Amino acid sequence: MGAGGFIGSHLVKRLKAEGYFVRGVDLKYPEYSPTHADEFIIGDLRDTKVCDLVIDPSFTEIYQLAADMGGAGYLFTGENDAHVMHNSAMINLNVADIATKKKTGRIFYSSSACMYPAYNQQDPDNPMCTEASAYPADPDSEYGWEKLFSERLYLSYFRNFGLQVRIARFHNVYGPEGAWQGGKEKAPAAICRKVAQAKNGGSIDIWGDGTQTRSFLYVDDCVEGVFRLMQSEHTGPFNIGSEEMVSINRFAEMIIGISGKQLSVNHIDGPIGVKGRNSDNTLVTAAIGWQPEITLYEGIKRTYEWIELQNRL
Ligand code: NAD
């Protein structure tokens, strides 16, 4: 579910490589390369009838990644709050209920680090995002509240009806074949695009003063984490993120360096989200032995090269 999206389409490739038969469902096909799924159903998972049609008890695993989703420019302006809450909650309400009634196999749910409390992410040098720090809840966006609600929804179905759910909290996933223009792109792709489009000797705009910190996870590492979690006996929620924290200024410098251009940075007003965020992988590494393998430099180099090519096409 969400097989036409960024992480979903990479996950489909991985599941095919593992030898699975894969049915993909989404509102749209993947944008940048043909799907690897054996079957691909275009459908709206907010619609109970569609969910009923696509959820098949003979399937051993369901991966639920469909969500109304975007970067800071989509999630943090407030303009899309009602849609984000309504659309994603409808999908999860349908999926949890129908998967339970049909007694399907295991189900994966993709939550987000956006559910962590804002009060623990004010200090850019010391954000706290351990799994246990989720409460008292105070996400900084409606997107984060919906994720927290849906985590609890799936866990309720687990406790009351035995739905075999696995939950990950993704931290800023990036890589080739993700949204890079149009308003739903996230910071890594947006900065790569700005650098790719800038003339040598020119400048790029960065939202905020650039001292805000984040960690970014390369999509292949994310897919590996999801796969291992699904094979494990652990329910979660677990962080699936990188612990390589970087300021946005340093990150922009890294991308400019990869481009080989001489560019300056203008800091402009824009939605920036929390001041600091970093994954804490202590729990997930102990449980399933997963940690990221691709460095930020290597991952963003691959991503920049892909976006630079898209920009030229
Ligand atoms: P994406 O937007 O590329 O993929 C989501 C897909 O869901 C899209 O293809 C979209 O068309 C589909 N979708 C939306 N509404 C639908 C509906 N009603 N019916 C059917 N399909 C629908 O996003 P992504 O980056 O691949 O994220 C996948 C999941 O991971 C999402 O749940 C997202 O919230 C979560 N997540 C992603 C990140 C990240 O950094 N990319 C971080 C945290 C959590």
CSV table of C-alpha atoms and ligand atoms in Angstrom, one decimal:
chain,number,residue,atom,x,y,z
A,1,MET,CA,0.0,0.0,0.0
A,2,GLY,CA,1.6,3.2,-1.2
A,3,ALA,CA,3.5,1.1,-3.8
A,4,GLY,CA,3.5,4.1,-6.2
A,5,GLY,CA,5.3,6.3,-3.7
A,6,PHE,CA,8.9,6.8,-3.0
A,7,ILE,CA,9.7,4.2,-0.2
A,8,GLY,CA,6.9,1.9,-1.4
A,9,SER,CA,8.3,1.6,-4.9
A,10,HIS,CA,11.8,0.8,-3.5
A,11,LEU,CA,10.3,-1.7,-1.1
A,12,VAL,CA,8.5,-3.5,-4.0
A,13,LYS,CA,11.8,-3.9,-5.8
A,14,ARG,CA,13.3,-5.4,-2.7
A,15,LEU,CA,10.4,-7.8,-2.1
A,16,LYS,CA,10.6,-9.0,-5.7
A,17,ALA,CA,14.3,-9.6,-5.3
A,18,GLU,CA,13.5,-11.7,-2.2
A,19,GLY,CA,11.2,-13.8,-4.5
A,20,TYR,CA,7.8,-12.6,-3.3
A,21,PHE,CA,4.7,-12.3,-5.4
A,22,VAL,CA,3.8,-8.6,-4.9
A,23,ARG,CA,0.5,-6.8,-5.3
A,24,GLY,CA,0.9,-3.0,-5.3
A,25,VAL,CA,-1.9,-0.5,-4.5
A,26,ASP,CA,-1.8,3.2,-4.8
A,27,LEU,CA,-3.6,6.2,-6.3
A,28,LYS,CA,-0.9,6.4,-8.9
A,29,TYR,CA,1.9,4.4,-10.5
A,30,PRO,CA,5.5,5.2,-9.5
A,31,GLU,CA,6.6,8.4,-11.2
A,32,TYR,CA,10.2,7.7,-12.2
A,33,SER,CA,10.4,4.0,-13.2
A,34,PRO,CA,7.9,1.2,-14.0
A,35,THR,CA,6.7,-0.7,-11.0
A,36,HIS,CA,8.2,-4.1,-10.3
A,37,ALA,CA,5.0,-5.4,-8.7
A,38,ASP,CA,3.3,-8.5,-10.2
A,39,GLU,CA,0.0,-6.8,-10.0
A,40,PHE,CA,-0.7,-3.1,-9.5
A,41,ILE,CA,-4.1,-1.8,-8.5
A,42,ILE,CA,-4.9,1.8,-8.9
A,43,GLY,CA,-7.3,2.5,-6.0
A,44,ASP,CA,-8.2,4.8,-3.2
A,45,LEU,CA,-7.6,3.2,0.2
A,46,ARG,CA,-9.9,5.7,1.9
A,47,ASP,CA,-12.7,3.8,0.2
A,48,THR,CA,-13.7,0.8,2.3
A,49,LYS,CA,-14.7,-1.1,-0.8
A,50,VAL,CA,-11.3,-0.7,-2.4
A,51,CYS,CA,-9.6,-1.9,0.8
A,52,ASP,CA,-12.0,-4.9,0.9
A,53,LEU,CA,-11.1,-5.7,-2.7
A,54,VAL,CA,-7.3,-5.4,-2.3
A,55,ILE,CA,-6.8,-7.0,1.1
A,56,ASP,CA,-6.6,-10.7,0.5
A,57,PRO,CA,-6.4,-13.3,3.3
A,58,SER,CA,-4.0,-15.4,1.2
A,59,PHE,CA,-1.3,-12.8,1.4
A,60,THR,CA,1.3,-13.4,4.1
A,61,GLU,CA,2.4,-9.8,4.5
A,62,ILE,CA,0.9,-6.4,4.1
A,63,TYR,CA,3.1,-3.2,4.0
A,64,GLN,CA,1.0,-0.1,4.7
A,65,LEU,CA,2.9,3.0,3.5
A,66,ALA,CA,0.1,4.9,1.9
A,67,ALA,CA,-0.3,8.4,3.5
A,68,ASP,CA,-1.1,12.0,2.6
A,69,MET,CA,2.5,13.1,2.9
A,70,GLY,CA,5.1,15.7,1.9
A,71,GLY,CA,8.0,17.8,3.2
A,72,ALA,CA,8.0,20.9,5.5
A,73,GLY,CA,6.4,23.0,2.7
A,74,TYR,CA,3.4,20.6,2.7
A,75,LEU,CA,3.1,19.5,6.3
A,76,PHE,CA,4.2,22.5,8.4
A,77,THR,CA,2.4,25.4,6.8
A,78,GLY,CA,-1.0,24.3,8.3
A,79,GLU,CA,-2.7,24.6,5.0
A,80,ASN,CA,-3.1,20.9,4.4
A,81,ASP,CA,-3.8,19.8,8.0
A,82,ALA,CA,-7.4,18.7,7.5
A,83,HIS,CA,-6.6,16.7,4.4
A,84,VAL,CA,-3.6,15.1,6.1
A,85,MET,CA,-5.5,14.1,9.2
A,86,HIS,CA,-8.6,12.9,7.3
A,87,ASN,CA,-6.9,11.0,4.4
A,88,SER,CA,-4.3,9.2,6.3
A,89,ALA,CA,-6.6,8.3,9.2
A,90,MET,CA,-9.3,7.0,6.8
A,91,ILE,CA,-6.7,4.7,5.2
A,92,ASN,CA,-5.5,3.3,8.5
A,93,LEU,CA,-9.0,2.9,10.0
A,94,ASN,CA,-10.0,0.9,6.9
A,95,VAL,CA,-6.8,-1.2,6.7
A,96,ALA,CA,-6.6,-2.1,10.4
A,97,ASP,CA,-10.2,-3.2,10.5
A,98,ILE,CA,-10.4,-5.1,7.2
A,99,ALA,CA,-7.0,-6.8,7.7
A,100,THR,CA,-8.3,-8.0,11.1
A,101,LYS,CA,-11.6,-9.2,9.8
A,102,LYS,CA,-10.0,-11.1,6.9
A,103,LYS,CA,-7.4,-12.6,9.2
A,104,THR,CA,-4.5,-11.7,7.0
A,105,GLY,CA,-0.9,-12.2,7.8
A,106,ARG,CA,1.5,-9.7,9.3
A,107,ILE,CA,1.1,-6.0,8.7
A,108,PHE,CA,3.8,-3.3,8.6
A,109,TYR,CA,2.9,0.3,9.5
A,110,SER,CA,5.1,3.2,8.7
A,111,SER,CA,4.9,5.8,11.4
A,112,SER,CA,7.2,8.9,11.6
A,113,ALA,CA,9.6,10.7,13.9
A,114,CYS,CA,7.2,13.6,13.5
A,115,MET,CA,5.2,12.0,16.3
A,116,TYR,CA,7.9,12.8,18.9
A,117,PRO,CA,7.2,15.6,21.3
A,118,ALA,CA,8.4,19.1,20.2
A,119,TYR,CA,9.6,19.9,23.7
A,120,ASN,CA,12.4,17.3,23.4
A,121,GLN,CA,13.6,18.8,20.0
A,122,GLN,CA,14.2,22.4,20.9
A,123,ASP,CA,18.0,22.1,21.3
A,124,PRO,CA,19.7,21.5,17.9
A,125,ASP,CA,22.7,19.8,19.6
A,126,ASN,CA,20.7,17.5,21.9
A,127,PRO,CA,17.4,16.3,20.5
A,128,MET,CA,15.9,13.3,22.2
A,129,CYS,CA,14.0,10.7,20.1
A,130,THR,CA,14.2,7.5,22.1
A,131,GLU,CA,11.1,5.3,21.6
A,132,ALA,CA,10.2,5.7,25.3
A,133,SER,CA,10.2,9.6,25.0
A,134,ALA,CA,7.0,9.6,23.0
A,135,TYR,CA,4.8,10.7,26.0
A,136,PRO,CA,3.5,13.1,27.2
A,137,ALA,CA,2.6,13.5,23.5
A,138,ASP,CA,3.3,16.9,21.8
A,139,PRO,CA,4.0,16.4,18.1
A,140,ASP,CA,4.7,19.7,16.3
A,141,SER,CA,2.3,18.9,13.3
A,142,GLU,CA,-1.0,17.3,12.6
A,143,TYR,CA,0.9,14.8,10.5
A,144,GLY,CA,2.7,13.7,13.6
A,145,TRP,CA,-0.6,13.5,15.6
A,146,GLU,CA,-2.1,11.3,12.9
A,147,LYS,CA,0.9,9.0,13.0
A,148,LEU,CA,0.6,8.7,16.7
A,149,PHE,CA,-3.1,8.0,16.5
A,150,SER,CA,-2.5,5.3,13.9
A,151,GLU,CA,0.3,3.6,15.8
A,152,ARG,CA,-2.2,3.4,18.7
A,153,LEU,CA,-5.0,2.2,16.4
A,154,TYR,CA,-2.8,-0.8,15.1
A,155,LEU,CA,-1.7,-1.6,18.6
A,156,SER,CA,-5.3,-1.7,19.8
A,157,TYR,CA,-6.2,-4.2,17.1
A,158,PHE,CA,-3.1,-6.2,18.1
A,159,ARG,CA,-4.2,-6.2,21.8
A,160,ASN,CA,-7.9,-6.8,21.2
A,161,PHE,CA,-7.9,-9.0,18.1
A,162,GLY,CA,-4.3,-10.3,17.7
A,163,LEU,CA,-3.5,-8.4,14.5
A,164,GLN,CA,0.2,-9.1,13.9
A,165,VAL,CA,1.5,-5.6,13.4
A,166,ARG,CA,5.1,-4.3,13.1
A,167,ILE,CA,5.6,-0.5,13.5
A,168,ALA,CA,8.6,1.7,12.5
A,169,ARG,CA,9.1,5.4,13.0
A,170,PHE,CA,11.0,6.6,10.0
A,171,HIS,CA,13.3,9.5,10.3
A,172,ASN,CA,13.7,11.6,7.1
A,173,VAL,CA,14.2,9.1,4.3
A,174,TYR,CA,15.8,10.2,1.0
A,175,GLY,CA,17.2,8.8,-2.1
A,176,PRO,CA,16.8,8.6,-5.9
A,177,GLU,CA,13.2,8.4,-7.3
A,178,GLY,CA,11.7,10.5,-4.5
A,179,ALA,CA,9.7,13.7,-5.0
A,180,TRP,CA,12.2,16.5,-6.0
A,181,GLN,CA,9.9,19.3,-7.2
A,182,GLY,CA,6.2,20.3,-7.1
A,183,GLY,CA,5.8,21.1,-3.4
A,184,LYS,CA,5.8,17.6,-1.7
A,185,GLU,CA,9.6,17.2,-1.8
A,186,LYS,CA,11.6,17.1,1.5
A,187,ALA,CA,14.7,19.0,2.5
A,188,PRO,CA,17.4,16.6,0.9
A,189,ALA,CA,15.7,16.6,-2.5
A,190,ALA,CA,14.8,20.3,-2.3
A,191,ILE,CA,18.4,21.3,-1.6
A,192,CYS,CA,19.8,19.0,-4.3
A,193,ARG,CA,17.3,20.6,-6.8
A,194,LYS,CA,18.2,24.2,-5.8
A,195,VAL,CA,21.9,23.3,-6.2
A,196,ALA,CA,21.4,21.6,-9.5
A,197,GLN,CA,19.5,24.5,-10.9
A,198,ALA,CA,21.8,27.3,-9.6
A,199,LYS,CA,24.4,28.8,-11.9
A,200,ASN,CA,28.0,28.6,-10.8
A,201,GLY,CA,28.8,31.6,-8.7
A,202,GLY,CA,25.2,32.1,-7.7
A,203,SER,CA,23.2,31.3,-4.6
A,204,ILE,CA,20.5,29.1,-3.1
A,205,ASP,CA,17.8,29.8,-0.6
A,206,ILE,CA,17.5,27.8,2.6
A,207,TRP,CA,14.5,28.0,5.0
A,208,GLY,CA,15.5,29.2,8.5
A,209,ASP,CA,18.9,30.1,9.7
A,210,GLY,CA,20.3,26.6,8.8
A,211,THR,CA,21.3,25.8,12.4
A,212,GLN,CA,18.4,23.3,12.7
A,213,THR,CA,19.7,19.8,12.8
A,214,ARG,CA,18.4,16.5,11.3
A,215,SER,CA,19.5,13.1,10.3
A,216,PHE,CA,18.7,11.6,6.9
A,217,LEU,CA,18.3,7.9,6.1
A,218,TYR,CA,19.1,6.5,2.7
A,219,VAL,CA,16.2,4.6,1.2
A,220,ASP,CA,18.0,1.2,0.8
A,221,ASP,CA,18.8,1.2,4.5
A,222,CYS,CA,15.2,2.1,5.3
A,223,VAL,CA,13.9,-0.8,3.2
A,224,GLU,CA,16.4,-3.2,4.8
A,225,GLY,CA,15.1,-2.1,8.3
A,226,VAL,CA,11.5,-2.6,7.3
A,227,PHE,CA,12.2,-6.1,5.8
A,228,ARG,CA,14.1,-7.2,8.9
A,229,LEU,CA,11.5,-5.9,11.3
A,230,MET,CA,8.8,-7.8,9.4
A,231,GLN,CA,10.8,-11.0,9.6
A,232,SER,CA,11.2,-10.5,13.4
A,233,GLU,CA,8.9,-11.3,16.3
A,234,HIS,CA,9.1,-7.7,17.5
A,235,THR,CA,6.1,-5.4,17.3
A,236,GLY,CA,7.8,-2.0,18.0
A,237,PRO,CA,7.4,0.9,17.5
A,238,PHE,CA,11.1,1.2,16.6
A,239,ASN,CA,13.1,4.1,15.2
A,240,ILE,CA,14.3,3.5,11.7
A,241,GLY,CA,16.6,6.4,11.1
A,242,SER,CA,20.2,7.5,10.9
A,243,GLU,CA,22.2,8.8,13.8
A,244,GLU,CA,24.5,10.9,11.6
A,245,MET,CA,23.1,14.3,12.7
A,246,VAL,CA,24.0,17.3,10.6
A,247,SER,CA,23.0,21.0,10.6
A,248,ILE,CA,21.1,22.1,7.5
A,249,ASN,CA,24.0,24.6,6.7
A,250,ARG,CA,26.5,21.8,6.8
A,251,PHE,CA,24.3,19.6,4.7
A,252,ALA,CA,23.9,22.3,2.1
A,253,GLU,CA,27.7,22.8,2.0
A,254,MET,CA,28.1,19.0,1.5
A,255,ILE,CA,25.7,19.1,-1.5
A,256,ILE,CA,27.3,22.2,-2.9
A,257,GLY,CA,30.7,20.4,-2.6
A,258,ILE,CA,29.4,17.4,-4.5
A,259,SER,CA,28.1,19.6,-7.3
A,260,GLY,CA,31.5,21.2,-7.8
A,261,LYS,CA,29.9,24.7,-8.0
A,262,GLN,CA,30.8,27.8,-6.0
A,263,LEU,CA,27.5,28.8,-4.4
A,264,SER,CA,26.5,31.0,-1.5
A,265,VAL,CA,23.5,30.4,0.8
A,266,ASN,CA,20.7,32.9,1.5
A,267,HIS,CA,18.7,32.2,4.7
A,268,ILE,CA,15.0,33.1,4.1
A,269,ASP,CA,11.8,32.6,6.2
A,270,GLY,CA,10.1,29.3,5.7
A,271,PRO,CA,8.6,26.4,7.6
A,272,ILE,CA,11.4,24.6,9.4
A,273,GLY,CA,9.8,22.3,12.0
A,274,VAL,CA,11.6,21.4,15.2
A,275,LYS,CA,15.1,22.8,15.9
A,276,GLY,CA,16.8,19.4,16.2
A,277,ARG,CA,16.0,15.8,15.4
A,278,ASN,CA,18.2,12.7,15.4
A,279,SER,CA,17.4,9.0,15.5
A,280,ASP,CA,18.3,6.9,18.5
A,281,ASN,CA,18.8,3.3,17.2
A,282,THR,CA,19.7,1.7,20.5
A,283,LEU,CA,16.5,-0.3,20.8
A,284,VAL,CA,16.1,-1.3,17.1
A,285,THR,CA,19.8,-2.4,16.9
A,286,ALA,CA,19.4,-4.6,20.0
A,287,ALA,CA,16.1,-6.1,18.8
A,288,ILE,CA,16.8,-6.9,15.1
A,289,GLY,CA,20.5,-6.1,14.6
A,290,TRP,CA,19.7,-3.3,12.1
A,291,GLN,CA,21.7,-0.1,11.6
A,292,PRO,CA,22.2,2.0,8.5
A,293,GLU,CA,25.2,1.2,6.3
A,294,ILE,CA,25.2,4.1,3.8
A,295,THR,CA,26.9,7.3,4.9
A,296,LEU,CA,25.1,10.6,4.4
A,297,TYR,CA,27.8,11.7,2.0
A,298,GLU,CA,27.5,8.6,-0.2
A,299,GLY,CA,23.7,8.6,-0.1
A,300,ILE,CA,23.3,12.3,-0.9
A,301,LYS,CA,25.9,12.0,-3.7
A,302,ARG,CA,23.8,9.3,-5.4
A,303,THR,CA,20.7,11.4,-4.8
A,304,TYR,CA,22.2,14.6,-6.1
A,305,GLU,CA,23.4,12.8,-9.3
A,306,TRP,CA,19.9,11.5,-9.9
A,307,ILE,CA,18.2,14.9,-9.3
A,308,GLU,CA,20.8,16.7,-11.4
A,309,LEU,CA,20.0,14.2,-14.3
A,310,GLN,CA,16.2,14.7,-13.8
A,311,ASN,CA,16.7,18.4,-14.0
A,312,ARG,CA,18.5,18.1,-17.3
A,313,LEU,CA,15.9,15.7,-18.9
B,1,NAD,P1,5.0,9.1,-0.8
B,1,NAD,O1,4.1,10.3,-0.7
B,1,NAD,O2,6.0,9.0,-1.9
B,1,NAD,O3,4.2,7.7,-0.8
B,1,NAD,C1,2.9,7.6,-0.2
B,1,NAD,C2,2.0,7.0,-1.3
B,1,NAD,O4,0.7,6.8,-0.7
B,1,NAD,C3,1.9,7.9,-2.5
B,1,NAD,O5,2.3,7.2,-3.7
B,1,NAD,C4,0.4,8.2,-2.5
B,1,NAD,O6,-0.1,8.3,-3.8
B,1,NAD,C5,-0.2,7.1,-1.8
B,1,NAD,N1,-1.5,7.4,-1.3
B,1,NAD,C6,-1.9,8.5,-0.6
B,1,NAD,N2,-3.2,8.5,-0.4
B,1,NAD,C7,-3.6,7.3,-0.8
B,1,NAD,C8,-4.9,6.7,-0.9
B,1,NAD,N3,-6.0,7.3,-0.4
B,1,NAD,N4,-5.1,5.5,-1.5
B,1,NAD,C9,-4.0,4.9,-2.0
B,1,NAD,N5,-2.7,5.4,-2.0
B,1,NAD,C10,-2.6,6.6,-1.4
B,1,NAD,O7,5.8,9.1,0.7
B,1,NAD,P2,7.0,8.2,1.1
B,1,NAD,O8,8.1,9.1,1.4
B,1,NAD,O9,7.2,7.0,0.2
B,1,NAD,O10,6.4,7.7,2.5
B,1,NAD,C11,5.9,6.4,2.7
B,1,NAD,C12,5.4,6.3,4.2
B,1,NAD,O11,6.4,6.5,5.1
B,1,NAD,C13,4.3,7.3,4.5
B,1,NAD,O12,3.4,6.7,5.3
B,1,NAD,C14,5.0,8.4,5.2
B,1,NAD,O13,4.2,9.1,6.1
B,1,NAD,C15,6.1,7.5,6.0
B,1,NAD,N6,7.3,8.3,6.3
B,1,NAD,C16,8.1,8.8,5.3
B,1,NAD,C17,9.2,9.5,5.7
B,1,NAD,C18,10.1,10.0,4.6
B,1,NAD,O14,11.1,10.7,5.0
B,1,NAD,N7,10.0,9.8,3.4
B,1,NAD,C19,9.5,9.8,7.0
B,1,NAD,C20,8.6,9.4,8.0
B,1,NAD,C21,7.5,8.6,7.6
